Short mmCIF file of C-alpha atoms in Angstrom, two decimals:
data_model
loop_
_atom_site.label_atom_id
_atom_site.label_comp_id
_atom_site.label_asym_id
_atom_site.label_seq_id
_atom_site.Cartn_x
_atom_site.Cartn_y
_atom_site.Cartn_z
CA MET A 1 -8.13 12.89 30.26
CA PHE A 2 -9.51 9.98 32.26
CA ARG A 3 -6.58 7.76 31.27
CA LEU A 4 -4.14 10.53 32.23
CA ALA A 5 -5.83 10.89 35.62
CA VAL A 6 -5.52 7.15 36.24
CA LEU A 7 -1.86 7.19 35.29
CA LEU A 8 -1.18 10.14 37.58
CA ARG A 9 -3.00 8.41 40.46
CA ASN A 10 -1.01 5.24 39.95
CA ALA A 11 2.26 7.17 39.86
CA ALA A 12 1.38 8.89 43.16
CA GLU A 13 -0.15 5.89 44.92
CA PRO A 14 1.02 2.54 43.55
CA VAL A 15 -1.33 -0.36 44.23
CA VAL A 16 1.72 -2.36 45.33
CA LYS A 17 4.41 -0.54 47.28
CA VAL A 18 7.86 -2.14 47.18
CA SER A 19 10.69 -1.55 49.63
CA THR A 20 13.83 -3.48 50.53
CA GLN A 21 15.71 -4.21 53.71
CA ASP A 22 19.04 -5.87 53.11
CA ALA A 23 18.24 -8.99 51.04
CA ILE A 24 14.51 -8.81 51.78
CA ALA A 25 11.82 -7.27 49.57
CA ILE A 26 8.60 -6.08 51.19
CA LEU A 27 5.59 -5.85 48.87
CA THR A 28 2.64 -4.02 50.39
CA ILE A 29 -0.76 -4.16 48.71
CA ASN A 30 -2.12 -0.63 48.80
CA ARG A 31 -5.88 -0.27 48.22
CA PRO A 32 -6.99 0.72 51.73
CA LYS A 33 -10.46 1.99 50.76
CA GLN A 34 -11.21 -1.40 49.16
CA LEU A 35 -9.52 -3.35 52.00
CA ASN A 36 -6.82 -4.25 49.46
CA ALA A 37 -9.24 -6.25 47.32
CA LEU A 38 -7.63 -7.95 44.34
CA ASN A 39 -8.40 -6.65 40.86
CA LYS A 40 -6.55 -6.96 37.57
CA GLU A 41 -4.24 -4.03 38.32
CA VAL A 42 -3.22 -5.45 41.70
CA SER A 43 -2.87 -8.99 40.33
CA ASP A 44 -0.73 -7.94 37.37
CA THR A 45 1.38 -5.50 39.39
CA LEU A 46 2.00 -7.91 42.27
CA ILE A 47 3.18 -10.74 40.04
CA GLN A 48 5.35 -8.37 37.98
CA GLU A 49 7.04 -7.12 41.14
CA LEU A 50 7.48 -10.65 42.49
CA ILE A 51 9.12 -11.72 39.23
CA LYS A 52 11.49 -8.73 39.40
CA CYS A 53 12.44 -9.66 42.96
CA ASP A 54 12.86 -13.31 41.99
CA GLN A 55 15.27 -12.30 39.23
CA ASN A 56 17.23 -9.85 41.39
CA PRO A 57 20.36 -11.62 42.72
CA ALA A 58 20.61 -9.12 45.58
CA LEU A 59 17.30 -10.33 47.04
CA SER A 60 16.68 -13.64 48.79
CA VAL A 61 13.20 -13.48 50.36
CA MET A 62 9.94 -11.62 49.71
CA ILE A 63 7.32 -10.55 52.25
CA ILE A 64 3.77 -9.75 51.13
CA THR A 65 1.51 -7.71 53.40
CA GLY A 66 -1.32 -5.16 53.18
CA VAL A 67 -1.94 -1.63 54.39
CA ASP A 68 -4.26 -0.71 57.26
CA ARG A 69 -6.94 -3.23 58.35
CA ALA A 70 -6.54 -5.92 55.71
CA PHE A 71 -4.05 -8.22 54.09
CA VAL A 72 -6.48 -8.78 51.23
CA ALA A 73 -10.22 -8.90 51.92
CA GLY A 74 -11.01 -10.83 48.75
CA ALA A 75 -11.38 -10.15 45.05
CA ASP A 76 -12.93 -6.94 43.74
CA ILE A 77 -16.60 -7.97 43.43
CA LYS A 78 -17.61 -4.78 41.63
CA SER A 79 -15.38 -5.72 38.70
CA MET A 80 -17.08 -9.15 38.53
CA LEU A 81 -20.66 -7.89 38.55
CA LYS A 82 -20.54 -7.03 34.85
CA LEU A 83 -19.55 -10.56 33.80
CA GLU A 84 -22.20 -12.69 32.10
CA GLY A 85 -21.82 -16.38 31.41
CA TYR A 86 -19.09 -19.00 31.47
CA THR A 87 -17.03 -17.76 28.53
CA ASP A 88 -17.20 -14.15 29.72
CA ALA A 89 -15.85 -15.17 33.13
CA LEU A 90 -13.01 -17.11 31.52
CA ARG A 91 -12.20 -14.32 29.08
CA HIS A 92 -12.08 -11.67 31.80
CA ASP A 93 -10.18 -13.57 34.48
CA ASP A 94 -8.61 -10.63 36.32
CA LEU A 95 -6.49 -12.82 38.61
CA SER A 96 -5.07 -15.16 35.98
CA ALA A 97 -1.59 -13.59 36.02
CA LEU A 98 -1.31 -14.03 39.78
CA ARG A 99 -2.80 -17.54 39.78
CA THR A 100 -0.42 -18.86 37.12
CA GLY A 101 2.58 -16.75 38.08
CA LEU A 102 2.89 -17.46 41.81
CA PRO A 103 3.91 -21.13 41.42
CA THR A 104 6.82 -20.05 39.18
CA ILE A 105 8.47 -17.89 41.87
CA ARG A 106 11.59 -19.71 43.09
CA LYS A 107 12.51 -17.67 46.15
CA PRO A 108 10.66 -18.04 49.47
CA ILE A 109 7.61 -15.81 50.02
CA ILE A 110 6.30 -14.94 53.48
CA ALA A 111 2.72 -13.71 53.92
CA ALA A 112 2.57 -11.24 56.82
CA VAL A 113 -1.17 -11.28 57.45
CA ASN A 114 -2.14 -8.09 59.25
CA GLY A 115 -5.95 -8.17 59.17
CA PHE A 116 -8.78 -9.47 57.00
CA VAL A 117 -7.58 -12.30 54.76
CA LEU A 118 -10.69 -13.50 52.97
CA GLY A 119 -11.50 -15.22 49.68
CA GLY A 120 -8.80 -14.40 47.16
CA GLY A 121 -6.72 -12.97 49.99
CA CYS A 122 -6.77 -16.27 51.85
CA GLU A 123 -5.87 -18.02 48.61
CA LEU A 124 -3.00 -15.59 48.01
CA ALA A 125 -1.67 -16.27 51.50
CA MET A 126 -1.95 -20.03 50.93
CA ALA A 127 0.09 -19.68 47.73
CA CYS A 128 2.92 -18.16 49.77
CA ASP A 129 5.44 -20.40 51.53
CA ILE A 130 5.06 -19.24 55.15
CA ILE A 131 2.11 -17.47 56.78
CA VAL A 132 2.74 -15.32 59.85
CA ALA A 133 -0.49 -13.85 61.23
CA SER A 134 -1.33 -10.96 63.50
CA GLU A 135 -3.66 -11.79 66.37
CA LYS A 136 -6.13 -9.47 64.61
CA ALA A 137 -6.22 -11.51 61.40
CA LYS A 138 -9.50 -12.99 60.21
CA PHE A 139 -9.40 -15.87 57.71
CA GLY A 140 -12.16 -17.27 55.54
CA GLN A 141 -13.49 -18.35 52.15
CA PRO A 142 -16.82 -16.46 51.89
CA GLU A 143 -17.35 -16.96 48.15
CA VAL A 144 -20.33 -19.29 48.71
CA LYS A 145 -22.27 -16.30 50.08
CA LEU A 146 -21.92 -14.66 46.66
CA GLY A 147 -23.09 -17.71 44.76
CA ILE A 148 -19.59 -18.57 43.55
CA LEU A 149 -16.79 -20.85 44.68
CA PRO A 150 -13.15 -20.07 45.44
CA GLY A 151 -11.32 -19.49 42.18
CA MET A 152 -7.65 -19.09 43.08
CA GLY A 153 -6.86 -22.32 44.90
CA GLY A 154 -9.29 -22.41 47.81
CA THR A 155 -10.81 -25.77 46.93
CA GLN A 156 -7.41 -27.23 46.03
CA ARG A 157 -4.75 -25.87 48.39
CA LEU A 158 -6.96 -25.57 51.48
CA PRO A 159 -7.84 -29.30 51.85
CA ARG A 160 -4.19 -30.21 51.30
CA VAL A 161 -3.28 -28.02 54.27
CA ILE A 162 -6.14 -28.33 56.76
CA GLY A 163 -7.82 -31.53 55.57
CA LYS A 164 -11.02 -32.27 53.67
CA ALA A 165 -13.51 -31.88 56.53
CA LYS A 166 -12.28 -28.47 57.66
CA ALA A 167 -11.90 -27.25 54.07
CA MET A 168 -15.51 -28.29 53.41
CA GLU A 169 -16.67 -26.33 56.45
CA TRP A 170 -14.68 -23.24 55.48
CA CYS A 171 -15.87 -23.21 51.87
CA LEU A 172 -19.49 -24.32 52.41
CA THR A 173 -20.30 -21.98 55.32
CA GLY A 174 -18.29 -18.92 54.39
CA TRP A 175 -17.55 -18.37 58.08
CA GLN A 176 -14.61 -16.31 59.32
CA TYR A 177 -11.92 -17.82 61.55
CA THR A 178 -9.48 -16.27 63.98
CA ALA A 179 -5.73 -16.42 63.53
CA GLU A 180 -5.55 -18.90 66.41
CA GLU A 181 -8.09 -21.19 64.72
CA ALA A 182 -6.14 -20.98 61.45
CA GLU A 183 -2.95 -21.86 63.31
CA ARG A 184 -4.57 -24.88 65.00
CA ALA A 185 -5.81 -26.02 61.60
CA GLY A 186 -2.25 -25.95 60.28
CA LEU A 187 -2.70 -23.07 57.85
CA VAL A 188 -0.60 -20.54 59.77
CA SER A 189 3.04 -20.92 60.80
CA ARG A 190 2.65 -18.70 63.87
CA VAL A 191 0.41 -16.05 65.42
CA VAL A 192 1.97 -12.98 67.04
CA LYS A 193 0.85 -9.74 68.65
CA HIS A 194 -0.16 -7.20 66.02
CA GLU A 195 2.80 -4.91 66.68
CA GLU A 196 5.19 -7.85 66.38
CA LEU A 197 3.96 -8.98 62.96
CA MET A 198 6.49 -7.28 60.69
CA PRO A 199 9.44 -7.72 63.11
CA THR A 200 8.65 -11.44 63.25
CA ALA A 201 8.26 -11.74 59.47
CA LEU A 202 11.54 -9.85 59.00
CA LYS A 203 13.30 -12.07 61.55
CA ILE A 204 12.21 -15.19 59.67
CA ALA A 205 13.14 -13.62 56.33
CA THR A 206 16.55 -12.53 57.63
CA THR A 207 17.31 -16.04 58.90
CA ILE A 208 16.34 -17.51 55.53
CA SER A 209 18.42 -14.92 53.67
CA GLN A 210 21.51 -16.01 55.61
CA GLN A 211 21.25 -19.60 54.33
CA SER A 212 22.48 -20.93 51.01
CA GLN A 213 19.96 -19.57 48.52
CA ILE A 214 20.57 -22.52 46.21
CA THR A 215 19.58 -24.87 49.02
CA CYS A 216 16.56 -22.74 49.99
CA ARG A 217 15.26 -22.92 46.43
CA LEU A 218 15.70 -26.69 46.36
CA ILE A 219 13.88 -27.03 49.69
CA LYS A 220 10.97 -24.95 48.37
CA GLN A 221 10.96 -27.01 45.18
CA ALA A 222 10.93 -30.28 47.14
CA ILE A 223 8.17 -29.28 49.56
CA ASN A 224 5.94 -27.87 46.83
CA GLY A 225 6.55 -31.00 44.79
CA SER A 226 5.38 -33.14 47.70
CA GLN A 227 1.89 -31.68 47.27
CA GLU A 228 1.59 -33.00 43.74
CA THR A 229 2.97 -36.52 43.85
CA THR A 230 2.91 -39.84 45.73
CA LEU A 231 5.06 -40.40 48.82
CA SER A 232 7.35 -42.90 47.08
CA MET A 233 7.94 -40.58 44.12
CA GLY A 234 8.39 -37.64 46.48
CA LEU A 235 11.01 -39.48 48.51
CA GLN A 236 12.96 -40.28 45.35
CA TYR A 237 12.67 -36.66 44.21
CA GLU A 238 13.96 -35.50 47.59
CA ALA A 239 16.89 -37.94 47.40
CA ASP A 240 17.82 -36.62 43.95
CA LEU A 241 17.73 -33.00 45.14
CA PHE A 242 19.71 -33.95 48.25
CA ALA A 243 22.41 -35.46 46.05
CA ALA A 244 22.36 -32.35 43.85
CA THR A 245 23.44 -30.18 46.80
CA PHE A 246 26.75 -32.06 46.86
CA ALA A 247 27.62 -30.36 43.57
CA THR A 248 27.50 -26.92 45.22
CA LYS A 249 30.27 -24.97 46.93
CA ASP A 250 27.77 -23.97 49.63
CA ARG A 251 27.36 -27.60 50.70
CA LYS A 252 31.13 -27.91 51.17
CA GLU A 253 31.26 -24.61 53.04
CA GLY A 254 28.37 -25.57 55.30
CA MET A 255 29.86 -28.92 56.26
CA SER A 256 33.35 -27.48 56.66
CA ALA A 257 32.04 -24.71 58.90
CA PHE A 258 30.22 -27.29 61.03
CA ALA A 259 33.38 -29.39 61.40
CA GLU A 260 35.44 -26.30 62.22
CA LYS A 261 32.82 -24.95 64.65
CA ARG A 262 32.37 -21.63 62.87
CA THR A 263 29.55 -19.80 61.14
CA PRO A 264 29.30 -20.70 57.43
CA VAL A 265 29.75 -18.02 54.79
CA PHE A 266 27.52 -19.00 51.89
CA LYS A 267 28.18 -17.52 48.46
CA ASN A 268 25.20 -19.10 46.71
CA GLU A 269 27.43 -21.17 44.47
#
């Protein structure tokens, strides 16, 4: 009976709500009572839905956001309390699917940060490609206050984005930071009024969806690759991908449209 009740609840209230607008998919994390905290169900469902969107040729961009007051206010601590020891923590890694799956998504992902974005939520946002934040957003890596450290990229992605000194402060103090502070640190693309958050995210997504999707994927691939290699190797990688675009019909269309002073019509070929 308990399993049936859980299934019925999930059918009525999915932990990740998915909607589409033209070529844009909007994935909304839906655990308002828990401030959208990440658990295994959310992690598995979110990555499954992202993979579906990534494989859907009708979709070009994904937006991730949260309901009510939070984007994601961290991982579900209650589910971690029962863990004992190193091997137990490894064996019951509830966020493993999300951690390993996000880097495989080829299409651009925009994080529309509407409120609290703490711990695993901050790390989820960092794993996206663009972060647009409401003025009400609060960022932070408070894991140290629980006697743990960030486990989904906080000690790895954060210093690459905001630098070692600031990353040390964020992770060692557990303090919260405003959206404006996160923007000044280089973590956030832009901060907007709360009511303008989704319109702004949709405007960015729409603009991206109108480009050659082949080229957008190569740009994402090149920029992500820059975080894992030397400058000289990255420059060569970029040059190779640049040359690869000359094998596409979209490159010819884009250049022809420019020469003819018209808007290009990309067919993603």
